[in-house]
Coordinates of C-alpha atoms and ligand atoms in Angstrom, one line a residue:
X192 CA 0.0 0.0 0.0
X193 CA 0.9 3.2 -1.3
X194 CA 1.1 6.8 0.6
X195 CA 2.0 10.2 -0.3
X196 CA 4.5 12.2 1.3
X197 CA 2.4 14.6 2.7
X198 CA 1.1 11.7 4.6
X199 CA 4.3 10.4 5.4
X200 CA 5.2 14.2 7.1
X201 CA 1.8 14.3 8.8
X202 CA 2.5 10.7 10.4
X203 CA 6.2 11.4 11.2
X204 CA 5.3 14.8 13.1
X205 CA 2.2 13.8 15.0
X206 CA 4.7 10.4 16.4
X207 CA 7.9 12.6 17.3
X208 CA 10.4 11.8 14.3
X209 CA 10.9 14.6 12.4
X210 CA 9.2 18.1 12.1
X211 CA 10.2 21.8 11.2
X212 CA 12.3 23.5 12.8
X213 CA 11.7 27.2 14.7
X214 CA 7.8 25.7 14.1
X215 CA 6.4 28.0 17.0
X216 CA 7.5 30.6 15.1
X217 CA 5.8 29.4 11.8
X218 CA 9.1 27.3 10.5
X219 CA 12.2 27.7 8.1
X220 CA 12.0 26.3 4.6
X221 CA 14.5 23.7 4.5
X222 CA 15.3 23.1 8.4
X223 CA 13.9 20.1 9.8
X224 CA 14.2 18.7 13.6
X225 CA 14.4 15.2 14.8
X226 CA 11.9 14.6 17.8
X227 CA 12.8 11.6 20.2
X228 CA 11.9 8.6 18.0
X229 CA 13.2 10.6 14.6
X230 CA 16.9 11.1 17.0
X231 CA 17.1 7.4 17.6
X232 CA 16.4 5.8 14.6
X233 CA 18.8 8.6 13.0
X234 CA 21.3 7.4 15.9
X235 CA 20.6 3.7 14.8
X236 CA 21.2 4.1 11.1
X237 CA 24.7 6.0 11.8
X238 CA 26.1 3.2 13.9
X239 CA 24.9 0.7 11.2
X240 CA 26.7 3.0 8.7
X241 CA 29.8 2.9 10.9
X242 CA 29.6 -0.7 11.8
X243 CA 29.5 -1.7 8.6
X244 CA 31.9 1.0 6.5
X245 CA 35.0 1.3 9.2
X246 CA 35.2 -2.5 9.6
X247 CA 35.8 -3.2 5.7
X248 CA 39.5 -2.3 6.1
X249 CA 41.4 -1.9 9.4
X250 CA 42.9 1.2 7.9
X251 CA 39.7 2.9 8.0
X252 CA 39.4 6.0 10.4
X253 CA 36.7 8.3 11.4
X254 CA 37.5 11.9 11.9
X255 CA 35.3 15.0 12.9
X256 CA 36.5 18.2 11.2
X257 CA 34.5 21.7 11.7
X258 CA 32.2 22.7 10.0
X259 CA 32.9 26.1 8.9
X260 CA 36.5 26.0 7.1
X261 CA 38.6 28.4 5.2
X262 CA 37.6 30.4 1.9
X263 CA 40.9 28.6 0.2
X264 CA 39.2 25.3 1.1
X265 CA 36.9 25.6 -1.7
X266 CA 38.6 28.1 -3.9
X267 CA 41.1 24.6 -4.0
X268 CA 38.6 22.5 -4.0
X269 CA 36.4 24.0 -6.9
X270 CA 33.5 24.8 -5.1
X271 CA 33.3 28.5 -5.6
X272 CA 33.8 28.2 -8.9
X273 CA 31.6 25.3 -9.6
X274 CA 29.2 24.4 -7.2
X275 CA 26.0 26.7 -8.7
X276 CA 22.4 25.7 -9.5
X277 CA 20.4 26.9 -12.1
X278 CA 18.3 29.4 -11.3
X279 CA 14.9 31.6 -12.8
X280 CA 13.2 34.7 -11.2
X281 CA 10.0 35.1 -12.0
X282 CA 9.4 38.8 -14.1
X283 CA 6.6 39.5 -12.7
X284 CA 5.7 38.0 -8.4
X285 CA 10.4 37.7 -8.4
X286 CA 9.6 34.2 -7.1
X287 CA 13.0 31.8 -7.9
X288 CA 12.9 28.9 -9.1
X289 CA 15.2 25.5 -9.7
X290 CA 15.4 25.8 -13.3
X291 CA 16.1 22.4 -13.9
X292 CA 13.4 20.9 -11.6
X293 CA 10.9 23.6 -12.5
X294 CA 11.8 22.1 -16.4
X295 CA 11.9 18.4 -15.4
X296 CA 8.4 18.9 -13.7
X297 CA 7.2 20.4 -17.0
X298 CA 8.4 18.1 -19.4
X299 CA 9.0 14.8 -17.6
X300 CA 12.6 14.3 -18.8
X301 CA 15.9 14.5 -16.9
X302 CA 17.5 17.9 -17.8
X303 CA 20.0 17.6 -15.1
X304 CA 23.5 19.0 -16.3
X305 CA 22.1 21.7 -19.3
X306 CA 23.5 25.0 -19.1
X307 CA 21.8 27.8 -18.3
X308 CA 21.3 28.9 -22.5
X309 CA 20.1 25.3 -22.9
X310 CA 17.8 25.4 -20.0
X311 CA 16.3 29.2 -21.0
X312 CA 16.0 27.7 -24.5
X313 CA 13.7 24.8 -23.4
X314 CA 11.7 27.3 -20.9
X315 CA 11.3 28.6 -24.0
X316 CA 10.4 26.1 -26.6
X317 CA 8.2 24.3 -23.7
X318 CA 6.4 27.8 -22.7
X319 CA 7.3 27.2 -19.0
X320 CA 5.4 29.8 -17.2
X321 CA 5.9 31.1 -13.5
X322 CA 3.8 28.1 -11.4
X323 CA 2.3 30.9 -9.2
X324 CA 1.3 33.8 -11.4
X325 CA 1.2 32.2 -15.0
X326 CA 3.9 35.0 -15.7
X327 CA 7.3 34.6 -18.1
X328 CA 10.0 33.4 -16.4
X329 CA 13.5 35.1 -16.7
X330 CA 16.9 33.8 -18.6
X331 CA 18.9 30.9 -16.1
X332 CA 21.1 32.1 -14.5
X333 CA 23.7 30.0 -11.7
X334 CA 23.7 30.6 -7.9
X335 CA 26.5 29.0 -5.8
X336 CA 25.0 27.5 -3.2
X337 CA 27.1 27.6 -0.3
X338 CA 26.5 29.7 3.1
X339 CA 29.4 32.1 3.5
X340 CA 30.0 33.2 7.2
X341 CA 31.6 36.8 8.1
X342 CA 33.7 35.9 10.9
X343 CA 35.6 37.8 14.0
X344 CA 33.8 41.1 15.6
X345 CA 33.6 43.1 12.2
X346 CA 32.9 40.5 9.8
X347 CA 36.2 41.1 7.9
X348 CA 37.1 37.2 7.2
X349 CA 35.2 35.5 5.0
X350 CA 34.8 31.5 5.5
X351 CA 32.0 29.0 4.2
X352 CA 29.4 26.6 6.1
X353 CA 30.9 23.2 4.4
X354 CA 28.6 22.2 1.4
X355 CA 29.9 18.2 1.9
X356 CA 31.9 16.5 4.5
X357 CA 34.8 15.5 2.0
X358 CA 37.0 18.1 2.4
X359 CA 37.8 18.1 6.0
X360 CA 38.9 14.1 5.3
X361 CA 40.9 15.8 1.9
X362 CA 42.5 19.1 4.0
X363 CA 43.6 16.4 7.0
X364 CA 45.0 13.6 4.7
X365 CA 48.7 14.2 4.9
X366 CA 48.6 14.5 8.7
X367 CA 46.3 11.9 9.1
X368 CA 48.9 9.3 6.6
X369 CA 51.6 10.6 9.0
X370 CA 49.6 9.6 12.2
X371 CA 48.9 6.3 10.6
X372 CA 52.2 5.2 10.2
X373 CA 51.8 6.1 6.4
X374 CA 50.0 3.4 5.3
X375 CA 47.8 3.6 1.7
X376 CA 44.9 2.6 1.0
X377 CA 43.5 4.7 3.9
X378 CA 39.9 5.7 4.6
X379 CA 38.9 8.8 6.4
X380 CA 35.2 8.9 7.2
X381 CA 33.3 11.8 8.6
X382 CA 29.6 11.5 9.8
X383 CA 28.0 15.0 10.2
X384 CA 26.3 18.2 8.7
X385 CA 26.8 19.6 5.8
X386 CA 25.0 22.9 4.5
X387 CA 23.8 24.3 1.1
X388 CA 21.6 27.4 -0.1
X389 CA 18.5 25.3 -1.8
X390 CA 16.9 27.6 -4.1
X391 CA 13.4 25.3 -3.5
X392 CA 13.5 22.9 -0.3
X393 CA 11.0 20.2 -0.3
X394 CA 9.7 17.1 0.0
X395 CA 10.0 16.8 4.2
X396 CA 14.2 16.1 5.1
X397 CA 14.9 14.6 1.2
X398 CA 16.2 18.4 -0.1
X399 CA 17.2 20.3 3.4
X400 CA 19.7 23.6 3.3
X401 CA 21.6 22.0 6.6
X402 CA 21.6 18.0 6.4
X403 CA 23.7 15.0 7.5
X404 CA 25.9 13.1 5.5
X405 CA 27.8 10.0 6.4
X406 CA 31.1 9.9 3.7
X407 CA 33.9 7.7 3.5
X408 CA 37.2 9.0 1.1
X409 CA 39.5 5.8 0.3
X410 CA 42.9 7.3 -0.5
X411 CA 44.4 4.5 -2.9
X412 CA 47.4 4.4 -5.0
X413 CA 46.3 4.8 -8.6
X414 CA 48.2 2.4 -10.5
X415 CA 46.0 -0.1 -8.3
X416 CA 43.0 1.0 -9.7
X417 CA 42.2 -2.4 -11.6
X418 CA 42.4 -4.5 -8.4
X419 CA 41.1 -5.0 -5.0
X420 CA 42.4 -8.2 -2.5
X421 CA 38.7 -9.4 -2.1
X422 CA 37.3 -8.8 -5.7
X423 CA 37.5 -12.9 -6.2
X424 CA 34.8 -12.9 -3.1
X425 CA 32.0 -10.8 -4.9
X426 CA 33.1 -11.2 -8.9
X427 CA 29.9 -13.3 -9.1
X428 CA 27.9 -11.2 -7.3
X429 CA 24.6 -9.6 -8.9
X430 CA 24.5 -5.7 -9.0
X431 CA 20.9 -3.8 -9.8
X432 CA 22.3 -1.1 -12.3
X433 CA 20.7 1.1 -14.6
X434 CA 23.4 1.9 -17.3
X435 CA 23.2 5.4 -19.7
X436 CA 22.4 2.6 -22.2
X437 CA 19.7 1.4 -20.1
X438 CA 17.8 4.4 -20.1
X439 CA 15.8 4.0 -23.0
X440 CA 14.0 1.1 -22.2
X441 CA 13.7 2.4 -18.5
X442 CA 14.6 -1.2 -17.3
X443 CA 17.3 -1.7 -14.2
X444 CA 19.2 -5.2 -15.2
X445 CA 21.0 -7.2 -13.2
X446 CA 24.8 -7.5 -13.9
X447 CA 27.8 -9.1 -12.5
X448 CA 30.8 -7.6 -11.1
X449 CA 32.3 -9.2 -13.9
X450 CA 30.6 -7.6 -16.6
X451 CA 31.2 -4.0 -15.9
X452 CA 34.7 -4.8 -14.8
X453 CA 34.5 -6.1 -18.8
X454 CA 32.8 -3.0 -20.0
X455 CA 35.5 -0.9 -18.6
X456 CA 34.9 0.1 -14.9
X457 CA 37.5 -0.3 -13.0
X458 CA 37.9 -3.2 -10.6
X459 CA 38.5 -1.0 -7.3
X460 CA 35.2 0.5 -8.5
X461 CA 33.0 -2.0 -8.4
X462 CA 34.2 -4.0 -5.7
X463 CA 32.6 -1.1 -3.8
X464 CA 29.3 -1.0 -5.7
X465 CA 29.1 -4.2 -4.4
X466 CA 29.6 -3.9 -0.8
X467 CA 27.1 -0.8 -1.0
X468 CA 24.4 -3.1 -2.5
X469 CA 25.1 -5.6 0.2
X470 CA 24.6 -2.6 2.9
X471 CA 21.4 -1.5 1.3
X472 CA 19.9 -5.4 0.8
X473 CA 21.5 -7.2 3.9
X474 CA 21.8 -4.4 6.8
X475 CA 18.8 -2.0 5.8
X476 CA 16.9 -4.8 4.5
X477 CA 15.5 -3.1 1.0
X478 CA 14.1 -5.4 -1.4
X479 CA 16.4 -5.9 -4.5
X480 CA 13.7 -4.7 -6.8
X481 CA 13.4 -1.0 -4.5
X482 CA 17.3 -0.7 -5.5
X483 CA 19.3 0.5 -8.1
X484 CA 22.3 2.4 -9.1
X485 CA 21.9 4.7 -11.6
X486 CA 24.8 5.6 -13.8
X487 CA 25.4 9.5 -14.5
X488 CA 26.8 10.7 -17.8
X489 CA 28.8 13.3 -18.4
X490 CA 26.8 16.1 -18.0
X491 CA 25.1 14.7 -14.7
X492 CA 28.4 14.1 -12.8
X493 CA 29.3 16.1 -10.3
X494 CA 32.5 18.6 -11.6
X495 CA 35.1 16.3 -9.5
X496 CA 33.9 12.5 -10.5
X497 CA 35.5 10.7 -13.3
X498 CA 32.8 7.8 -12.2
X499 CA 29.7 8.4 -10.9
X500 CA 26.5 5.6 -10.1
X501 CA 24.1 7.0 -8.0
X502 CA 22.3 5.0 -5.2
X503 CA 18.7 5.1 -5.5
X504 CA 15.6 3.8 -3.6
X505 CA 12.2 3.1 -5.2
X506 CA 10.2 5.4 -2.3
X507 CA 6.6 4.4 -2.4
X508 CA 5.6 8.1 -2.0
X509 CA 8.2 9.5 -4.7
X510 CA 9.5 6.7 -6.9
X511 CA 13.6 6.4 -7.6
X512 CA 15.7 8.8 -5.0
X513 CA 19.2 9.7 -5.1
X514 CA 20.2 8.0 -1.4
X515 CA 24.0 8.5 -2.1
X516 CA 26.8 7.7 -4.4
X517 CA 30.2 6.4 -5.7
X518 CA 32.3 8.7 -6.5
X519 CA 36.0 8.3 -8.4
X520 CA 37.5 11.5 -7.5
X521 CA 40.6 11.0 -8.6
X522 CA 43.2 13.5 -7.1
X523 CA 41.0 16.4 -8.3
X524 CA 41.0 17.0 -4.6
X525 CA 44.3 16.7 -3.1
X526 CA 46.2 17.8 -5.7
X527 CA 43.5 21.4 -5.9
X528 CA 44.3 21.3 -1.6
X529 CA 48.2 21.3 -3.1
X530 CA 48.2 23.9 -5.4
X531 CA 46.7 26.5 -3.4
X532 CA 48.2 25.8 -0.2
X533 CA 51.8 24.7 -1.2
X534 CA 51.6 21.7 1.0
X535 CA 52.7 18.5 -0.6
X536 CA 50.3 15.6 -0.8
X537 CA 52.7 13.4 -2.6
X538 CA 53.1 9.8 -0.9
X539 CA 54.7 7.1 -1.0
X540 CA 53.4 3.3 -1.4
X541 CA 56.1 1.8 1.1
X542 CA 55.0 -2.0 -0.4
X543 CA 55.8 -0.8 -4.2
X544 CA 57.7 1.8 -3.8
X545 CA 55.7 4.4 -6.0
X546 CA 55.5 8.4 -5.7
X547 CA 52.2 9.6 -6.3
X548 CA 49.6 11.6 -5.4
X549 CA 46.9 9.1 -3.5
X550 CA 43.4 9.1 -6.0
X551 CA 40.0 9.0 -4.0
X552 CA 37.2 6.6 -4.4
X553 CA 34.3 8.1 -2.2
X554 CA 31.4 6.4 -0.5
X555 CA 28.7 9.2 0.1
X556 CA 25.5 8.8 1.7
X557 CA 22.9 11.1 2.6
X558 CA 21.7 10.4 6.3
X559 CA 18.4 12.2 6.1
X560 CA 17.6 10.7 3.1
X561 CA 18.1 7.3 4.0
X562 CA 16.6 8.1 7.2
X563 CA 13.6 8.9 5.3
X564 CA 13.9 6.0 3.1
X565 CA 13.5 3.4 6.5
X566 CA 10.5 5.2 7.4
X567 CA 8.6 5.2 3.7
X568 CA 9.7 1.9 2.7
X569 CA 8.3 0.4 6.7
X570 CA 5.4 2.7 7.0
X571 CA 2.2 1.7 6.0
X572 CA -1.4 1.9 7.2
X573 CA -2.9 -0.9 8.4
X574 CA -7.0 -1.2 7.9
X575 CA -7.5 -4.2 9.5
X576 CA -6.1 -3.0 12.6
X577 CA -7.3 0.4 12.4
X578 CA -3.6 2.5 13.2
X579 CA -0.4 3.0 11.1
X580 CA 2.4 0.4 11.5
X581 CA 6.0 1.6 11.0
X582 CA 7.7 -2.2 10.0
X583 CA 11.1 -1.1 10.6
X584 CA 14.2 -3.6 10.7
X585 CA 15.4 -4.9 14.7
X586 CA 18.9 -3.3 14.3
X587 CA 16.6 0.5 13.4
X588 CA 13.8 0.5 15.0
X589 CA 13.7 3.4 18.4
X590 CA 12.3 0.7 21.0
X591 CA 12.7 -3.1 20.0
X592 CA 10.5 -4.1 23.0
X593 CA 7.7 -2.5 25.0
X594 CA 6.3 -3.8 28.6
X595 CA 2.4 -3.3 30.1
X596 CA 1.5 -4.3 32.6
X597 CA -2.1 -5.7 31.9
X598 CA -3.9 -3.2 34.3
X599 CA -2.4 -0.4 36.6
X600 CA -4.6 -0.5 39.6
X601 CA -3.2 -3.7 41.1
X602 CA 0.0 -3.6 42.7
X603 CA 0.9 -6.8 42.3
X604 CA 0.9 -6.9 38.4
X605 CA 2.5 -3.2 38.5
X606 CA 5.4 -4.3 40.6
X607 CA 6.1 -7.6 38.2
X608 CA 5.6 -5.6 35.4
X609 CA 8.2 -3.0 36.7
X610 CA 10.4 -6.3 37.7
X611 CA 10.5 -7.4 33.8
X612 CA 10.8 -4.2 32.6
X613 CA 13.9 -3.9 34.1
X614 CA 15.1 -7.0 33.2
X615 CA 14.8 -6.4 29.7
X616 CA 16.3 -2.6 29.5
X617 CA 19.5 -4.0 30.4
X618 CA 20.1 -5.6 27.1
X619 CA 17.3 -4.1 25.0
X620 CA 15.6 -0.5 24.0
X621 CA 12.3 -0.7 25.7
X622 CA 9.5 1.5 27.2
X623 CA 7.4 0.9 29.4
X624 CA 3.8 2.0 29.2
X625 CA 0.7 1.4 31.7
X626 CA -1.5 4.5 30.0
X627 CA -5.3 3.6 28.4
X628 CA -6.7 0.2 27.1
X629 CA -4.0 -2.7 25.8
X630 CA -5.3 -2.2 22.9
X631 CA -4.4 1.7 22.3
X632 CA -0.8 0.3 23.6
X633 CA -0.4 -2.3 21.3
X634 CA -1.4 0.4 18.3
X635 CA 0.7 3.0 19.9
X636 CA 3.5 0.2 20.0
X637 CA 3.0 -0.4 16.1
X638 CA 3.5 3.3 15.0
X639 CA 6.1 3.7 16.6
X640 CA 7.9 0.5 15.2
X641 CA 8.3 -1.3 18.7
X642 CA 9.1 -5.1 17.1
X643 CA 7.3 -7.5 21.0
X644 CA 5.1 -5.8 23.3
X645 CA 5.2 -7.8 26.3
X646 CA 2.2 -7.8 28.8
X647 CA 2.3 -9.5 32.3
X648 CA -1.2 -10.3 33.6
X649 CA -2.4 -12.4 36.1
X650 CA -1.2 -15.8 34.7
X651 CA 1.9 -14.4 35.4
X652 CA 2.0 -14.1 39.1
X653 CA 1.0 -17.9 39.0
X654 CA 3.4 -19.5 36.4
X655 CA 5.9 -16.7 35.8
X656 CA 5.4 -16.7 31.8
X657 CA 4.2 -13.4 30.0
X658 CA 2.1 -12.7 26.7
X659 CA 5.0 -11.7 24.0
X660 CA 3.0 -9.9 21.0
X661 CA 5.1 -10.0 17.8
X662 CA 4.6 -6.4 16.0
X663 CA 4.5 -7.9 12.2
X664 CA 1.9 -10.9 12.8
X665 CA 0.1 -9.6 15.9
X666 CA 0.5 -13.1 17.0
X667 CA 0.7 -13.5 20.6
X668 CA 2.9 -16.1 22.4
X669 CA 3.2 -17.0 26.2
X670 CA 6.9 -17.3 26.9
X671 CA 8.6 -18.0 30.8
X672 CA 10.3 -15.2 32.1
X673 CA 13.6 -17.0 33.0
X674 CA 13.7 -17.6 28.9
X675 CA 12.2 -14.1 27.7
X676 CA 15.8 -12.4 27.4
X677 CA 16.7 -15.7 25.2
X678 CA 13.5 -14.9 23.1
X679 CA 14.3 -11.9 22.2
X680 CA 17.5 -12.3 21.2
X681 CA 17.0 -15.4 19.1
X682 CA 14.2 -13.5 17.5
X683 CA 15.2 -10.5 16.0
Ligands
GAP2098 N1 30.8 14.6 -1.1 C1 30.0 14.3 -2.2 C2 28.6 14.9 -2.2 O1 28.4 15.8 -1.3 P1 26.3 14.9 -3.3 O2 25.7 14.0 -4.3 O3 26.2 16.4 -3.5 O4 27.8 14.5 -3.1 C3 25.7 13.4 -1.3 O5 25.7 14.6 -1.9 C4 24.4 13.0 -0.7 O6 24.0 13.9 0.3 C5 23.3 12.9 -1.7 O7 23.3 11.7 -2.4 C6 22.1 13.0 -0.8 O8 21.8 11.8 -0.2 C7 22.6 14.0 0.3 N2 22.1 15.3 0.0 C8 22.6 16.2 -0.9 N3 21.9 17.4 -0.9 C9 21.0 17.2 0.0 C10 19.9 18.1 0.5 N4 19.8 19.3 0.1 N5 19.1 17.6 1.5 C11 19.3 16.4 2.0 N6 20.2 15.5 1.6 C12 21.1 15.9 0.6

């Protein structure tokens, strides 16, 4: 079953994941808040994302760099020079616009990547009018899109809110190789906010102008770019991809490792399609056919990717979503960080004995976004049972377990409920709740993705066993207390 995002947003504010921010004071477009639920299951999908990333190399680090940096940053980096949006004003109500989504909305056709002439030229050809007041748009034009920041008591230094984590993991590299005993390949990862002007947020946390990003640079020695020690492992292994070529027949096919290693992608590159596609299908638990990666062309890349798949999820309320990316940055990067601030980022590869400048292969993932994925892709509404069910996965969900006691007037049942309560919460996220009918618990339970609600009654003060109500099935089973703990963890 199917629901719109609108309904999605109503559902996620009125259960305390996510709402606007400053909402008391009517909101801010593109500034969203995690409520209690929304801050755990956030929580739970950056440990996942840690878990899983920093443990595929044991010369994978996470760092935490600031998050306002230096002007030369991005001067080196590209980003005041390149990182614009397309932009049209309306002539007559001066409302802006996204010129290539205000287009793409128009004409139902990617446009992503056109340059302002060819985008004025379709608003043209296409008589795209102003969505508000029916009025003629003005020429695109391009609008960088970071946040710059007047610093010190009279403003006089300019620096920038970071637009991406990256560069903090590309301005520390050549301390951070020293530190680690100079060692390549070597990951940096950074989990944290990242901030960009959007000329039109929307669609709830999936286009914010301050978001969360979880990244992962790999620097690597370049002449190794056609190998990786565990390719053998996964060469077999079936990757959902949507090539340029597929685009025609609008059709995501499934593909080796070994076939687009043979249609020219390099091996170090699709070793790590792979282990993305098994974090999307094994840890966050999407179904194959919700996932794809979606191959950029030249125009669509981003200005510093030599090769660029996107990773998208089938949302049921918006259809395929950029979630993240692979990006082969090559030493775009280091070797912009090098020109303008003299520093060397030349290296050595102590096994081979090669000088270089280290290339980058980076893993980027939008948290919000995926965030938002979990919730769409486990929401739905459930008539039979007359409340909304949130279906997420064990490892995400806010409270795994829940305990009621079956009324609240008799102490007895209060104090063993209070007894297994506390039992549990050692090992497991739980609440416990002895507010309004079971019934109203149990639905309260389900929306907010609680996986066992576990109810002692009066049974239990005669045999020691409790009523363990499985979230998915609403099948209840009576299980001993001495083996509850055992239950739950053989159950996830
Ligand atoms: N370091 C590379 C980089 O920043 P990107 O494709 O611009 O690449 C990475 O951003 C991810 O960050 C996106 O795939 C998306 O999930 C997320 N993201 C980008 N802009 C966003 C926005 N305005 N709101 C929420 N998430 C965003």
């Amino acid at each position: 079953m199917t629901h719109t995002s609108q309904e999605l947003a109503t559902f996620c504010k009125q259960k305390g994941f996510i709402y606007r921010s400053s909402e008391i004071y009517g909101g801010l477009a593109g500034f969203y808040d995690y409520g209690h639920l929304g801050t755990s299951l956030k929580h739970n999908f950056q440990n996942a994302w840690r878990g899983y990333f920093l443990s595929l190399h044991d010369n994978f680090h996470e760092i935490e760099g600031s998050e306002i940096m230096h002007e030369n940053v991005f001067k080196a980096s590209g980003h005041l020079e390149n990182f614009v949006d397309p932009i049209t004003k309306c002539s007559e109500c001066q409302v802006n616009y996204r010129a290539d989504h205000l287009i793409e909305g128009a004409i139902k056709k990617r446009v992503e990547g056109l340059s302002p002439e060819q985008l004025s030229n379709l608003i043209e050809e296409h008589k795209i009018k102003c969505p508000h007041c029916k009025s003629d748009l003005m020429p695109v034009e391009v609008m960088n899109m970071m946040f710059p920041v007047q610093l010190g008591v009279d403003g006089s230094q300019r620096a920038y809110l970071r637009p991406e984590t990256a560069q903090s993991p590309f301005v520390n590299f050549k301390l951070q190789f020293e530190l680690l005993r100079k060692k390549i390949p070597m990951g940096l990862a950074m989990v944290g906010r990242a901030y960009r002007n959007e000329i039109s947020p929307r669609s709830l946390t999936l286009r914010q102008r301050a978001f969360t990003q979880a990244e992962l640079q790999i620097f690597f020695n370049p002449s190794k770019v056609n190998e990786h020690p565990d390719f053998e492992k996964v060469k077999n292994y079936p990757l959902q991809v949507m090539l340029q070529e597929d685009r025609e027949s609008n059709m995501v096919v499934e593909r080796s490792v070994t076939e687009l290693v043979e249609r020219g992608l390099p091996k170090f590159y699709v070793y790590h399609l792979a282990v993305i596609q098994k974090f999307y299908l094994e840890v966050l638990k999407i179904p194959k056919e919700k996932f794809r990666f979606y191959e950029l062309d030249d125009k669509e890349k981003a200005f510093y990717n030599k090769n660029h798949f996107d990773i998208e999820i089938d949302l049921n309320s918006q259809g395929f979503t950029e979630m993240g990316g692979l990006h082969y940055r090559t030493d775009h990067d280091l070797k912009g960080h090098q020109e303008v601030s003299k520093e060397k980022m030349e290296v050595v590869d102590e096994t081979t004995g090669e000088k270089f400048i280290p290339h980058v292969l980076e893993l980027s993932f939008g948290v919000d976004r995926n965030v938002y994925a979990l919730l769409d892709l486990n929401y739905h509404k459930d008539e039979q049972r007359g409340n909304d069910v949130l279906a997420l996965p064990s490892e995400f969900t806010p409270f795994y377990c829940a305990v009621f006691p079956l009324v609240k007037n008799k102490d007895n049942v209060v104090g063993k409920a209070h007894e297994v309560y506390d039992l549990v919460r050692k090992e497991f996220s739980c609440f416990y709740d002895q507010t309004a009918s079971v019934g109203r618990r149990y639905a309260r339970a389900d929306e907010n993705g609680t996986k066992y609600c576990i109810t002692i009654d009066f049974e239990t003060l005669e045999d020691e066993s409790v009523t363990v109500r499985d979230r998915d099935t609403t099948e209840q089973k009576r299980i001993k207390i001495k083996e509850l703990l055992h239950y739950l963890r053989e159950n996830k």
